[in-house]
Amino acid sequence: IETLFEKDLNLAKAPRMQALGARELLAFCLGTLSWDEAITKAQVRTRQYIKRQNTWFRHQLINAILLPQDHPDAAAKALLACL
C-alpha cells in the first residue's frame, strides 16, 4: 500500500480503484473505516454490482432460448425444436 501511495499521488481516482473492494481497502488503510466496516461495505457493494449485472442480463436475454444445463438430451431437443 505504501508503494501505491508513493507512485500515485491521487490514488483514490486511479483506474485500479474501480475494482470491487478497493475503495474500502483504501479507507481501511487510511484509518477512516475499521476492518469490519470495510468488509461489510465491500460485501454490500459487491451484492449491488451483482444485482445490476443480473438486471442488465435479464433485459438483454428477452428473446433468448434458455436450455437446461443438467440434461444434455433435453437441451438438444429444445434446440432442435427451435429450428
Short mmCIF file of N, CA and C in Angstrom, two decimals:
data_model
loop_
_atom_site.label_atom_id
_atom_site.label_comp_id
_atom_site.label_asym_id
_atom_site.label_seq_id
_atom_site.Cartn_x
_atom_site.Cartn_y
_atom_site.Cartn_z
N ILE A 1 0.84 -1.20 0.00
CA ILE A 1 0.00 0.00 0.00
C ILE A 1 0.88 1.25 0.00
N GLU A 2 1.93 1.23 0.80
CA GLU A 2 2.82 2.40 0.84
C GLU A 2 3.41 2.68 -0.53
N THR A 3 3.76 1.63 -1.27
CA THR A 3 4.32 1.81 -2.62
C THR A 3 3.30 2.46 -3.53
N LEU A 4 2.04 2.08 -3.40
CA LEU A 4 0.99 2.69 -4.22
C LEU A 4 0.84 4.17 -3.90
N PHE A 5 0.91 4.51 -2.64
CA PHE A 5 0.82 5.92 -2.25
C PHE A 5 1.99 6.71 -2.82
N GLU A 6 3.18 6.12 -2.80
CA GLU A 6 4.36 6.82 -3.31
C GLU A 6 4.29 7.02 -4.82
N LYS A 7 3.74 6.06 -5.55
CA LYS A 7 3.69 6.13 -7.00
C LYS A 7 2.54 6.99 -7.52
N ASP A 8 1.46 7.04 -6.81
CA ASP A 8 0.27 7.71 -7.32
C ASP A 8 -0.26 8.68 -6.27
N LEU A 9 -0.07 9.97 -6.52
CA LEU A 9 -0.50 10.97 -5.55
C LEU A 9 -2.01 11.07 -5.43
N ASN A 10 -2.73 10.73 -6.51
CA ASN A 10 -4.18 10.81 -6.50
C ASN A 10 -4.74 9.39 -6.58
N LEU A 11 -4.39 8.56 -5.63
CA LEU A 11 -4.72 7.14 -5.65
C LEU A 11 -6.22 6.88 -5.69
N ALA A 12 -7.00 7.69 -5.02
CA ALA A 12 -8.44 7.45 -4.94
C ALA A 12 -9.12 7.52 -6.30
N LYS A 13 -8.54 8.24 -7.26
CA LYS A 13 -9.15 8.37 -8.59
C LYS A 13 -8.47 7.48 -9.63
N ALA A 14 -7.51 6.68 -9.22
CA ALA A 14 -6.80 5.81 -10.15
C ALA A 14 -7.73 4.73 -10.68
N PRO A 15 -7.54 4.30 -11.93
CA PRO A 15 -8.41 3.26 -12.50
C PRO A 15 -8.46 1.98 -11.68
N ARG A 16 -7.36 1.61 -11.04
CA ARG A 16 -7.35 0.37 -10.25
C ARG A 16 -8.29 0.47 -9.05
N MET A 17 -8.67 1.67 -8.68
CA MET A 17 -9.57 1.83 -7.55
C MET A 17 -11.03 1.55 -7.92
N GLN A 18 -11.29 1.23 -9.18
CA GLN A 18 -12.64 0.87 -9.61
C GLN A 18 -12.97 -0.58 -9.25
N ALA A 19 -11.96 -1.36 -8.89
CA ALA A 19 -12.18 -2.77 -8.54
C ALA A 19 -13.04 -2.86 -7.28
N LEU A 20 -13.87 -3.88 -7.22
CA LEU A 20 -14.71 -4.08 -6.04
C LEU A 20 -13.84 -4.28 -4.81
N GLY A 21 -14.13 -3.54 -3.78
CA GLY A 21 -13.40 -3.66 -2.52
C GLY A 21 -12.19 -2.75 -2.41
N ALA A 22 -11.76 -2.16 -3.51
CA ALA A 22 -10.54 -1.34 -3.48
C ALA A 22 -10.75 -0.06 -2.66
N ARG A 23 -11.88 0.58 -2.83
CA ARG A 23 -12.14 1.81 -2.07
C ARG A 23 -12.20 1.53 -0.57
N GLU A 24 -12.83 0.41 -0.25
CA GLU A 24 -12.96 0.05 1.16
C GLU A 24 -11.59 -0.29 1.76
N LEU A 25 -10.77 -0.98 0.98
CA LEU A 25 -9.42 -1.29 1.45
C LEU A 25 -8.62 -0.01 1.67
N LEU A 26 -8.74 0.93 0.76
CA LEU A 26 -8.05 2.21 0.92
C LEU A 26 -8.55 2.94 2.16
N ALA A 27 -9.86 2.95 2.36
CA ALA A 27 -10.42 3.62 3.55
C ALA A 27 -9.91 2.96 4.83
N PHE A 28 -9.79 1.64 4.81
CA PHE A 28 -9.23 0.95 5.97
C PHE A 28 -7.78 1.36 6.20
N CYS A 29 -7.00 1.41 5.12
CA CYS A 29 -5.58 1.77 5.24
C CYS A 29 -5.40 3.21 5.71
N LEU A 30 -6.33 4.07 5.34
CA LEU A 30 -6.26 5.47 5.77
C LEU A 30 -6.81 5.66 7.18
N GLY A 31 -7.44 4.62 7.71
CA GLY A 31 -7.96 4.70 9.07
C GLY A 31 -9.35 5.27 9.17
N THR A 32 -10.04 5.46 8.03
CA THR A 32 -11.40 6.02 8.09
C THR A 32 -12.46 4.94 8.27
N LEU A 33 -12.10 3.67 8.05
CA LEU A 33 -13.01 2.55 8.30
C LEU A 33 -12.27 1.49 9.10
N SER A 34 -13.02 0.81 9.96
CA SER A 34 -12.43 -0.34 10.64
C SER A 34 -12.41 -1.51 9.65
N TRP A 35 -11.71 -2.58 10.00
CA TRP A 35 -11.64 -3.74 9.11
C TRP A 35 -13.05 -4.32 8.89
N ASP A 36 -13.82 -4.44 9.96
CA ASP A 36 -15.18 -5.00 9.84
C ASP A 36 -16.07 -4.11 8.98
N GLU A 37 -15.96 -2.80 9.15
CA GLU A 37 -16.75 -1.87 8.33
C GLU A 37 -16.35 -1.98 6.86
N ALA A 38 -15.06 -2.09 6.61
CA ALA A 38 -14.58 -2.20 5.22
C ALA A 38 -15.10 -3.48 4.59
N ILE A 39 -15.06 -4.58 5.31
CA ILE A 39 -15.56 -5.85 4.79
C ILE A 39 -17.06 -5.75 4.50
N THR A 40 -17.81 -5.20 5.44
CA THR A 40 -19.26 -5.08 5.27
C THR A 40 -19.60 -4.20 4.07
N LYS A 41 -18.93 -3.06 3.95
CA LYS A 41 -19.21 -2.17 2.81
C LYS A 41 -18.82 -2.83 1.49
N ALA A 42 -17.71 -3.54 1.46
CA ALA A 42 -17.29 -4.23 0.24
C ALA A 42 -18.30 -5.30 -0.14
N GLN A 43 -18.82 -6.01 0.84
CA GLN A 43 -19.84 -7.04 0.57
C GLN A 43 -21.12 -6.42 0.01
N VAL A 44 -21.54 -5.31 0.59
CA VAL A 44 -22.75 -4.62 0.12
C VAL A 44 -22.55 -4.15 -1.33
N ARG A 45 -21.41 -3.51 -1.61
CA ARG A 45 -21.14 -3.03 -2.97
C ARG A 45 -21.08 -4.18 -3.97
N THR A 46 -20.53 -5.32 -3.54
CA THR A 46 -20.46 -6.48 -4.42
C THR A 46 -21.86 -6.99 -4.73
N ARG A 47 -22.71 -7.09 -3.71
CA ARG A 47 -24.09 -7.54 -3.94
C ARG A 47 -24.84 -6.58 -4.86
N GLN A 48 -24.63 -5.28 -4.68
CA GLN A 48 -25.28 -4.29 -5.54
C GLN A 48 -24.81 -4.44 -6.99
N TYR A 49 -23.52 -4.68 -7.18
CA TYR A 49 -22.97 -4.88 -8.52
C TYR A 49 -23.58 -6.12 -9.17
N ILE A 50 -23.67 -7.20 -8.41
CA ILE A 50 -24.27 -8.44 -8.93
C ILE A 50 -25.72 -8.20 -9.33
N LYS A 51 -26.45 -7.46 -8.51
CA LYS A 51 -27.86 -7.18 -8.81
C LYS A 51 -27.98 -6.37 -10.10
N ARG A 52 -27.10 -5.35 -10.28
CA ARG A 52 -27.12 -4.57 -11.52
C ARG A 52 -26.80 -5.44 -12.72
N GLN A 53 -25.83 -6.33 -12.58
CA GLN A 53 -25.45 -7.22 -13.67
C GLN A 53 -26.60 -8.16 -14.03
N ASN A 54 -27.25 -8.72 -13.01
CA ASN A 54 -28.38 -9.62 -13.27
C ASN A 54 -29.51 -8.88 -13.98
N THR A 55 -29.78 -7.66 -13.57
CA THR A 55 -30.82 -6.87 -14.22
C THR A 55 -30.46 -6.62 -15.68
N TRP A 56 -29.22 -6.25 -15.93
CA TRP A 56 -28.77 -5.98 -17.30
C TRP A 56 -28.92 -7.24 -18.15
N PHE A 57 -28.43 -8.37 -17.65
CA PHE A 57 -28.51 -9.61 -18.42
C PHE A 57 -29.96 -10.02 -18.67
N ARG A 58 -30.81 -9.86 -17.67
CA ARG A 58 -32.21 -10.23 -17.83
C ARG A 58 -32.86 -9.45 -18.97
N HIS A 59 -32.52 -8.17 -19.10
CA HIS A 59 -33.09 -7.35 -20.17
C HIS A 59 -32.45 -7.65 -21.52
N GLN A 60 -31.24 -8.16 -21.53
CA GLN A 60 -30.57 -8.49 -22.78
C GLN A 60 -31.07 -9.82 -23.35
N LEU A 61 -31.58 -10.68 -22.49
CA LEU A 61 -31.95 -12.03 -22.90
C LEU A 61 -33.45 -12.22 -23.04
N ILE A 62 -34.16 -11.17 -23.43
CA ILE A 62 -35.62 -11.25 -23.54
C ILE A 62 -36.03 -12.32 -24.55
N ASN A 63 -35.37 -12.39 -25.69
CA ASN A 63 -35.73 -13.35 -26.73
C ASN A 63 -34.80 -14.57 -26.75
N ALA A 64 -34.05 -14.76 -25.71
CA ALA A 64 -33.10 -15.87 -25.66
C ALA A 64 -33.83 -17.19 -25.41
N ILE A 65 -33.21 -18.22 -25.87
CA ILE A 65 -33.72 -19.57 -25.63
C ILE A 65 -32.86 -20.16 -24.51
N LEU A 66 -33.47 -20.43 -23.39
CA LEU A 66 -32.74 -20.98 -22.25
C LEU A 66 -32.80 -22.50 -22.31
N LEU A 67 -31.64 -23.11 -22.34
CA LEU A 67 -31.56 -24.57 -22.43
C LEU A 67 -31.20 -25.14 -21.08
N PRO A 68 -31.79 -26.30 -20.75
CA PRO A 68 -31.43 -26.94 -19.47
C PRO A 68 -29.97 -27.40 -19.49
N GLN A 69 -29.22 -27.03 -18.50
CA GLN A 69 -27.80 -27.36 -18.47
C GLN A 69 -27.53 -28.76 -17.92
N ASP A 70 -28.39 -29.24 -17.08
CA ASP A 70 -28.13 -30.52 -16.43
C ASP A 70 -28.64 -31.73 -17.21
N HIS A 71 -29.37 -31.48 -18.31
CA HIS A 71 -29.90 -32.58 -19.13
C HIS A 71 -29.57 -32.31 -20.60
N PRO A 72 -28.42 -32.82 -21.07
CA PRO A 72 -28.00 -32.54 -22.45
C PRO A 72 -29.01 -32.99 -23.49
N ASP A 73 -29.68 -34.12 -23.25
CA ASP A 73 -30.67 -34.60 -24.23
C ASP A 73 -31.85 -33.65 -24.35
N ALA A 74 -32.32 -33.14 -23.21
CA ALA A 74 -33.42 -32.19 -23.22
C ALA A 74 -32.99 -30.89 -23.88
N ALA A 75 -31.76 -30.48 -23.66
CA ALA A 75 -31.25 -29.26 -24.28
C ALA A 75 -31.19 -29.43 -25.79
N ALA A 76 -30.73 -30.58 -26.25
CA ALA A 76 -30.65 -30.83 -27.69
C ALA A 76 -32.04 -30.83 -28.31
N LYS A 77 -33.00 -31.45 -27.65
CA LYS A 77 -34.38 -31.48 -28.16
C LYS A 77 -34.97 -30.07 -28.23
N ALA A 78 -34.74 -29.28 -27.18
CA ALA A 78 -35.26 -27.91 -27.15
C ALA A 78 -34.64 -27.07 -28.26
N LEU A 79 -33.35 -27.27 -28.49
CA LEU A 79 -32.67 -26.53 -29.55
C LEU A 79 -33.19 -26.94 -30.93
N LEU A 80 -33.36 -28.21 -31.16
CA LEU A 80 -33.88 -28.70 -32.45
C LEU A 80 -35.31 -28.23 -32.69
N ALA A 81 -36.09 -28.09 -31.63
CA ALA A 81 -37.47 -27.63 -31.76
C ALA A 81 -37.54 -26.18 -32.22
N CYS A 82 -36.49 -25.43 -31.98
CA CYS A 82 -36.46 -24.02 -32.37
C CYS A 82 -36.06 -23.82 -33.82
N LEU A 83 -35.51 -24.83 -34.43
CA LEU A 83 -35.04 -24.70 -35.81
C LEU A 83 -36.15 -24.83 -36.83
#
